GROMACS .gro file of C-alpha atoms in nm:
model
  337
    1MET     CA    1  -2.710   1.806   0.253
    2THR     CA    2  -2.760   1.583   0.555
    3LYS     CA    3  -2.634   1.227   0.533
    4TYR     CA    4  -2.807   0.938   0.707
    5VAL     CA    5  -2.538   0.713   0.849
    6PHE     CA    6  -2.554   0.348   0.955
    7VAL     CA    7  -2.269   0.151   1.111
    8LEU     CA    8  -2.233  -0.220   1.036
    9THR     CA    9  -2.009  -0.498   1.161
   10SER     CA   10  -2.143  -0.833   1.054
   11SER     CA   11  -2.075  -1.182   0.926
   12PRO     CA   12  -2.303  -1.430   0.747
   13LYS     CA   13  -2.357  -1.601   1.084
   14ASP     CA   14  -2.555  -1.308   1.229
   15PHE     CA   15  -2.846  -1.103   1.096
   16TYR     CA   16  -2.709  -0.748   1.142
   17CYS     CA   17  -2.669  -0.701   0.767
   18GLU     CA   18  -3.034  -0.792   0.710
   19GLN     CA   19  -3.141  -0.575   1.001
   20THR     CA   20  -2.955  -0.280   0.854
   21LEU     CA   21  -3.112  -0.344   0.514
   22VAL     CA   22  -3.459  -0.331   0.673
   23ALA     CA   23  -3.369  -0.007   0.850
   24VAL     CA   24  -3.243   0.149   0.525
   25ALA     CA   25  -3.554   0.027   0.340
   26SER     CA   26  -3.777   0.193   0.600
   27LEU     CA   27  -3.579   0.515   0.572
   28ARG     CA   28  -3.629   0.523   0.197
   29VAL     CA   29  -4.005   0.460   0.228
   30HIS     CA   30  -4.054   0.776   0.431
   31ASN     CA   31  -3.759   0.980   0.304
   32PRO     CA   32  -3.719   0.921  -0.070
   33GLY     CA   33  -3.402   1.077  -0.200
   34ALA     CA   34  -3.219   1.057   0.133
   35PHE     CA   35  -2.841   1.024   0.100
   36VAL     CA   36  -2.746   0.711   0.294
   37THR     CA   37  -2.394   0.628   0.409
   38LEU     CA   38  -2.276   0.291   0.536
   39LEU     CA   39  -1.972   0.294   0.763
   40THR     CA   40  -1.824  -0.052   0.799
   41ASP     CA   41  -1.495  -0.236   0.842
   42ASP     CA   42  -1.285  -0.426   0.590
   43ARG     CA   43  -1.383  -0.771   0.719
   44THR     CA   44  -1.754  -0.695   0.699
   45LEU     CA   45  -1.727  -0.538   0.354
   46ALA     CA   46  -1.568  -0.856   0.220
   47THR     CA   47  -1.880  -1.051   0.324
   48LEU     CA   48  -2.128  -0.828   0.141
   49THR     CA   49  -2.167  -1.067  -0.150
   50GLY     CA   50  -2.458  -1.269  -0.286
   51ASN     CA   51  -2.788  -1.167  -0.126
   52ARG     CA   52  -2.596  -0.956   0.128
   53ALA     CA   53  -2.474  -0.733  -0.157
   54ALA     CA   54  -2.820  -0.574  -0.177
   55LEU     CA   55  -2.722  -0.351   0.114
   56LYS     CA   56  -2.437  -0.203  -0.091
   57ASP     CA   57  -2.682  -0.119  -0.369
   58ALA     CA   58  -2.931   0.037  -0.125
   59VAL     CA   59  -2.688   0.301   0.006
   60ASP     CA   60  -2.528   0.596  -0.169
   61GLU     CA   61  -2.187   0.584  -0.006
   62ILE     CA   62  -1.973   0.318   0.160
   63LYS     CA   63  -1.679   0.393   0.384
   64ALA     CA   64  -1.478   0.095   0.509
   65LEU     CA   65  -1.202   0.120   0.769
   66THR     CA   66  -0.926  -0.135   0.804
   67LEU     CA   67  -0.930  -0.241   1.168
   68ASP     CA   68  -0.720  -0.466   1.387
   69GLU     CA   69  -0.828  -0.823   1.317
   70LYS     CA   70  -0.808  -0.900   1.687
   71LEU     CA   71  -1.102  -0.669   1.763
   72THR     CA   72  -1.427  -0.848   1.841
   73PRO     CA   73  -1.738  -0.756   1.640
   74MET     CA   74  -1.867  -0.549   1.932
   75LEU     CA   75  -1.540  -0.358   1.961
   76ARG     CA   76  -1.531  -0.300   1.586
   77SER     CA   77  -1.885  -0.162   1.600
   78ARG     CA   78  -1.805   0.080   1.884
   79PHE     CA   79  -1.476   0.177   1.719
   80LEU     CA   80  -1.664   0.277   1.405
   81LYS     CA   81  -1.945   0.454   1.589
   82THR     CA   82  -1.712   0.674   1.791
   83SER     CA   83  -1.513   0.755   1.475
   84ILE     CA   84  -1.797   0.862   1.245
   85ARG     CA   85  -1.746   1.237   1.259
   86ASN     CA   86  -1.381   1.213   1.164
   87VAL     CA   87  -1.419   0.974   0.869
   88ILE     CA   88  -1.746   1.097   0.712
   89ASP     CA   89  -1.779   1.438   0.546
   90GLY     CA   90  -2.085   1.654   0.595
   91ASP     CA   91  -2.363   1.691   0.851
   92PHE     CA   92  -2.521   1.358   0.940
   93LEU     CA   93  -2.797   1.186   1.131
   94PHE     CA   94  -2.663   0.863   1.278
   95LEU     CA   95  -2.913   0.577   1.311
   96ASP     CA   96  -2.867   0.247   1.493
   97SER     CA   97  -2.965  -0.059   1.290
   98ASP     CA   98  -3.228  -0.187   1.535
   99ILE     CA   99  -3.475   0.076   1.420
  100ALA     CA  100  -3.758   0.138   1.180
  101VAL     CA  101  -3.796   0.483   1.028
  102VAL     CA  102  -4.164   0.580   1.029
  103GLY     CA  103  -4.161   0.950   0.943
  104ASP     CA  104  -3.995   1.246   0.777
  105LEU     CA  105  -3.638   1.296   0.900
  106SER     CA  106  -3.574   1.636   0.746
  107ILE     CA  107  -3.347   1.820   0.987
  108PRO     CA  108  -3.499   2.137   1.142
  109GLU     CA  109  -3.311   2.451   1.047
  110GLU     CA  110  -3.265   2.548   1.412
  111TRP     CA  111  -3.059   2.232   1.475
  112LYS     CA  112  -2.793   2.329   1.223
  113GLY     CA  113  -2.458   2.368   1.396
  114GLY     CA  114  -2.555   2.178   1.712
  115ILE     CA  115  -2.543   1.817   1.827
  116TYR     CA  116  -2.879   1.661   1.920
  117ALA     CA  117  -2.999   1.337   2.077
  118VAL     CA  118  -3.287   1.197   2.285
  119LEU     CA  119  -3.266   1.124   2.657
  120ASP     CA  120  -3.189   0.764   2.745
  121PHE     CA  121  -3.508   0.588   2.864
  122HIS     CA  122  -3.688   0.916   2.775
  123THR     CA  123  -3.622   1.054   3.121
  124ASN     CA  124  -3.371   1.244   3.329
  125LEU     CA  125  -3.104   1.035   3.493
  126SER     CA  126  -3.240   1.102   3.841
  127LYS     CA  127  -3.559   0.919   3.740
  128ALA     CA  128  -3.401   0.644   3.530
  129ILE     CA  129  -3.429   0.281   3.638
  130ASN     CA  130  -3.057   0.230   3.575
  131ARG     CA  131  -2.942   0.544   3.759
  132LYS     CA  132  -2.723   0.366   4.014
  133LYS     CA  133  -2.563   0.149   3.749
  134VAL     CA  134  -2.484   0.450   3.530
  135LEU     CA  135  -2.332   0.648   3.816
  136ASN     CA  136  -2.134   0.348   3.938
  137ASN     CA  137  -1.994   0.293   3.588
  138ALA     CA  138  -1.897   0.660   3.564
  139LYS     CA  139  -1.721   0.641   3.900
  140ARG     CA  140  -1.546   0.321   3.799
  141MET     CA  141  -1.410   0.490   3.486
  142GLY     CA  142  -1.310   0.802   3.680
  143PHE     CA  143  -1.571   1.012   3.500
  144SER     CA  144  -1.802   1.296   3.602
  145PRO     CA  145  -2.121   1.202   3.797
  146ILE     CA  146  -2.330   1.357   3.515
  147LEU     CA  147  -2.407   1.682   3.693
  148ASN     CA  148  -2.665   1.804   3.440
  149ASP     CA  149  -2.889   1.499   3.509
  150GLN     CA  150  -2.905   1.418   3.136
  151LEU     CA  151  -2.785   1.093   2.983
  152PHE     CA  152  -2.842   1.072   2.609
  153ASN     CA  153  -2.917   0.763   2.405
  154SER     CA  154  -2.673   0.734   2.115
  155GLY     CA  155  -2.910   0.536   1.892
  156VAL     CA  156  -3.007   0.847   1.694
  157MET     CA  157  -2.777   1.149   1.685
  158TYR     CA  158  -2.766   1.458   1.467
  159VAL     CA  159  -2.411   1.586   1.425
  160PRO     CA  160  -2.299   1.884   1.217
  161ASP     CA  161  -1.967   1.903   1.036
  162THR     CA  162  -1.794   2.161   1.254
  163PRO     CA  163  -1.450   2.181   1.419
  164GLU     CA  164  -1.620   2.151   1.758
  165MET     CA  165  -1.784   1.823   1.661
  166HIS     CA  166  -1.461   1.681   1.519
  167LYS     CA  167  -1.303   1.753   1.857
  168PHE     CA  168  -1.607   1.607   2.035
  169PHE     CA  169  -1.574   1.276   1.850
  170GLU     CA  170  -1.196   1.267   1.894
  171THR     CA  171  -1.255   1.292   2.269
  172TRP     CA  172  -1.534   1.035   2.261
  173HIS     CA  173  -1.319   0.786   2.073
  174THR     CA  174  -1.021   0.837   2.304
  175LEU     CA  175  -1.234   0.799   2.617
  176TRP     CA  176  -1.400   0.488   2.474
  177GLU     CA  177  -1.059   0.335   2.411
  178GLU     CA  178  -0.968   0.412   2.772
  179CYS     CA  179  -1.285   0.234   2.883
  180VAL     CA  180  -1.188  -0.070   2.676
  181THR     CA  181  -0.854  -0.093   2.854
  182LYS     CA  182  -1.048  -0.101   3.183
  183GLY     CA  183  -1.272  -0.384   3.065
  184PHE     CA  184  -1.572  -0.164   2.987
  185PRO     CA  185  -1.627  -0.169   2.608
  186TYR     CA  186  -1.958   0.021   2.600
  187ASP     CA  187  -1.994   0.370   2.454
  188MET     CA  188  -2.252   0.540   2.676
  189ALA     CA  189  -2.026   0.629   2.970
  190SER     CA  190  -1.762   0.777   2.741
  191LEU     CA  191  -2.030   0.974   2.554
  192ALA     CA  192  -2.160   1.121   2.880
  193GLU     CA  193  -1.808   1.217   2.986
  194THR     CA  194  -1.740   1.372   2.645
  195ASP     CA  195  -2.058   1.577   2.682
  196TYR     CA  196  -1.939   1.694   3.025
  197ARG     CA  197  -1.595   1.790   2.896
  198SER     CA  198  -1.757   1.977   2.607
  199GLY     CA  199  -1.962   2.195   2.839
  200TYR     CA  200  -2.273   1.979   2.791
  201ALA     CA  201  -2.287   2.037   2.417
  202ILE     CA  202  -2.559   1.780   2.344
  203LYS     CA  203  -2.905   1.932   2.311
  204GLU     CA  204  -3.226   1.737   2.355
  205MET     CA  205  -3.425   1.649   2.044
  206PRO     CA  206  -3.797   1.556   2.066
  207GLY     CA  207  -3.858   1.200   2.183
  208GLY     CA  208  -4.023   1.097   1.858
  209TRP     CA  209  -3.687   1.113   1.682
  210ASN     CA  210  -3.573   0.813   1.885
  211CYS     CA  211  -3.885   0.651   2.025
  212GLN     CA  212  -3.735   0.382   2.246
  213LEU     CA  213  -4.021   0.136   2.226
  214ALA     CA  214  -4.007  -0.008   2.575
  215TYR     CA  215  -4.020   0.335   2.738
  216GLY     CA  216  -4.155   0.584   2.485
  217ASN     CA  217  -4.523   0.505   2.434
  218ARG     CA  218  -4.615   0.870   2.483
  219PHE     CA  219  -4.397   0.957   2.184
  220LEU     CA  220  -4.546   0.695   1.953
  221PRO     CA  221  -4.804   0.931   1.796
  222THR     CA  222  -4.528   1.169   1.687
  223ALA     CA  223  -4.261   0.905   1.629
  224LYS     CA  224  -4.024   0.941   1.336
  225VAL     CA  225  -3.792   0.657   1.439
  226LEU     CA  226  -3.889   0.347   1.636
  227HIS     CA  227  -3.590   0.217   1.827
  228PHE     CA  228  -3.615  -0.142   1.946
  229PHE     CA  229  -3.389  -0.050   2.238
  230GLY     CA  230  -3.531  -0.193   2.560
  231SER     CA  231  -3.731  -0.451   2.370
  232ARG     CA  232  -3.586  -0.762   2.216
  233ILE     CA  233  -3.590  -0.942   1.883
  234ILE     CA  234  -3.734  -1.284   1.963
  235ASP     CA  235  -3.641  -1.620   1.817
  236THR     CA  236  -3.961  -1.824   1.772
  237ARG     CA  237  -3.754  -2.133   1.696
  238GLY     CA  238  -3.908  -2.181   1.353
  239ARG     CA  239  -4.257  -2.228   1.496
  240LYS     CA  240  -4.552  -2.084   1.310
  241VAL     CA  241  -4.672  -1.765   1.474
  242PRO     CA  242  -5.048  -1.708   1.442
  243GLU     CA  243  -5.191  -1.367   1.363
  244SER     CA  244  -5.321  -1.339   1.718
  245MET     CA  245  -4.960  -1.311   1.839
  246ASN     CA  246  -4.913  -0.988   1.642
  247LEU     CA  247  -5.038  -0.810   1.954
  248PHE     CA  248  -4.750  -0.942   2.162
  249LEU     CA  249  -4.490  -0.992   1.892
  250PRO     CA  250  -4.506  -0.756   1.593
  251LYS     CA  251  -4.345  -0.911   1.287
  252ILE     CA  252  -4.058  -0.663   1.284
  253LEU     CA  253  -3.949  -0.790   1.628
  254ARG     CA  254  -3.922  -1.153   1.516
  255ARG     CA  255  -3.580  -1.298   1.453
  256ASP     CA  256  -3.698  -1.496   1.150
  257PHE     CA  257  -3.809  -1.170   0.986
  258TYR     CA  258  -3.436  -1.105   0.944
  259THR     CA  259  -3.292  -1.454   0.913
  260ASN     CA  260  -3.543  -1.554   0.643
  261LEU     CA  261  -3.439  -1.245   0.451
  262LYS     CA  262  -3.098  -1.407   0.399
  263ASN     CA  263  -3.250  -1.634   0.135
  264LEU     CA  264  -3.486  -1.390  -0.037
  265PRO     CA  265  -3.410  -1.197  -0.355
  266VAL     CA  266  -3.397  -0.822  -0.296
  267THR     CA  267  -3.451  -0.565  -0.569
  268VAL     CA  268  -3.292  -0.223  -0.532
  269ASN     CA  269  -3.454   0.018  -0.774
  270ALA     CA  270  -3.288   0.302  -0.964
  271ASP     CA  271  -3.382   0.545  -0.685
  272ARG     CA  272  -3.231   0.299  -0.433
  273SER     CA  273  -3.569   0.215  -0.283
  274VAL     CA  274  -3.584  -0.146  -0.168
  275HIS     CA  275  -3.836  -0.408  -0.278
  276ILE     CA  276  -3.838  -0.754  -0.121
  277ASP     CA  277  -4.189  -0.895  -0.152
  278GLY     CA  278  -4.543  -0.796  -0.057
  279TYR     CA  279  -4.512  -0.928   0.298
  280TYR     CA  280  -4.181  -0.760   0.380
  281ASP     CA  281  -4.262  -0.436   0.202
  282ASP     CA  282  -4.588  -0.404   0.395
  283VAL     CA  283  -4.432  -0.474   0.736
  284ILE     CA  284  -4.153  -0.225   0.672
  285ALA     CA  285  -4.383   0.048   0.540
  286HIS     CA  286  -4.635   0.011   0.825
  287ALA     CA  287  -4.414  -0.065   1.124
  288LYS     CA  288  -4.566   0.214   1.329
  289GLU     CA  289  -4.919   0.083   1.286
  290ALA     CA  290  -4.821  -0.247   1.448
  291PHE     CA  291  -4.728  -0.071   1.770
  292GLU     CA  292  -5.023   0.167   1.754
  293PHE     CA  293  -5.238  -0.146   1.737
  294GLN     CA  294  -5.082  -0.268   2.061
  295THR     CA  295  -5.157   0.056   2.242
  296LYS     CA  296  -5.512   0.068   2.110
  297LYS     CA  297  -5.589  -0.286   2.227
  298VAL     CA  298  -5.417  -0.303   2.567
  299GLY     CA  299  -5.372   0.062   2.663
  300ALA     CA  300  -5.055   0.250   2.751
  301ALA     CA  301  -4.989   0.046   3.066
  302GLY     CA  302  -5.039  -0.282   2.884
  303ALA     CA  303  -4.820  -0.169   2.596
  304TYR     CA  304  -4.545  -0.078   2.842
  305ILE     CA  305  -4.553  -0.434   2.975
  306ILE     CA  306  -4.557  -0.622   2.646
  307ARG     CA  307  -4.282  -0.402   2.496
  308SER     CA  308  -4.053  -0.447   2.794
  309TYR     CA  309  -3.731  -0.642   2.781
  310ALA     CA  310  -3.856  -0.860   3.067
  311PHE     CA  311  -4.167  -0.964   2.871
  312ALA     CA  312  -3.964  -1.027   2.556
  313LYS     CA  313  -3.709  -1.231   2.747
  314SER     CA  314  -3.984  -1.439   2.907
  315LEU     CA  315  -4.157  -1.496   2.573
  316ALA     CA  316  -3.827  -1.602   2.414
  317TRP     CA  317  -3.771  -1.846   2.701
  318LEU     CA  318  -4.117  -1.996   2.650
  319TYR     CA  319  -4.061  -2.045   2.277
  320LYS     CA  320  -3.735  -2.221   2.354
  321ASN     CA  321  -3.834  -2.434   2.652
  322ILE     CA  322  -4.212  -2.469   2.689
  323PRO     CA  323  -4.377  -2.352   2.365
  324ILE     CA  324  -4.711  -2.498   2.472
  325LEU     CA  325  -4.737  -2.217   2.727
  326VAL     CA  326  -4.744  -1.965   2.443
  327LYS     CA  327  -5.094  -2.093   2.364
  328PRO     CA  328  -5.266  -1.888   2.637
  329LEU     CA  329  -5.113  -1.573   2.484
  330GLU     CA  330  -5.239  -1.677   2.142
  331LEU     CA  331  -5.589  -1.712   2.285
  332LEU     CA  332  -5.559  -1.382   2.473
  333GLY     CA  333  -5.447  -1.217   2.154
  334LYS     CA  334  -5.760  -1.342   1.978
  335ILE     CA  335  -5.977  -1.188   2.248
  336PHE     CA  336  -5.812  -0.846   2.218
  337SER     CA  337  -5.809  -0.859   1.840
   0.00000   0.00000   0.00000
């Protein structure tokens, strides 16, 4: 049995719990009967009460580690992520929380025994826009210059329960801790170095398993997981968003989609499927269609632009500072619709 694992560090002040609940709900829509594991820390677990407790009901297994209280939420999250293999039993597919599952995640038989992930930015490192930054970070940490030209995105990873993978994660966790001592708390550089030291153990899975929205339009037709990586969840500052803005800002990328969920009753059924209300259930079940709509209306090049982090950042800035300038986009959206 393959487990589907999510990592959560959260407090009532953020919306990571709600985001994880949406991700789990989407998984259950397309993979009924999936065994879902939540790996969290003791401080986060203590906050899963009231409406937040729905997440506990929606998963099959909860594992909570007691961590140093001095660790920041980011450090707790990376600590947990790099520890998964050695605290969770069984083969697993790890999934970041900023995702929507949109297809069948049954693991291919030929993957059994190997570790799989999708290339970061859906391209080889030599062609990646952040190539210099990645190589500079590796050099700064005293790591390999990634000789195989492959940097993998850790947002979706299939990992079997083998001695080799236990050793792999032990190395990853140790290297990540070394990075932290050098003021670099991120997990990608240490993952790449672990892959190097393991003889480049990570194998490439098809892009649709981790369709990084800002860069993976060509994988959208075959997407199984939409990863919001490279895009951005936008705060519309409580302003009403007209339907014409769906083209530029699908509902699942709106901050209030998650923050409003804090105050909504959530029903977890006997099969652990999640029901919120008609609006939420529809958005979650049809997340892929929202992005297919973008591509259909503005083409691949246009979709690349409006899914980019730069566009999202600009739109967020407009909502915050000059919301009247969002009007032209609303009108443009009406034309394309």
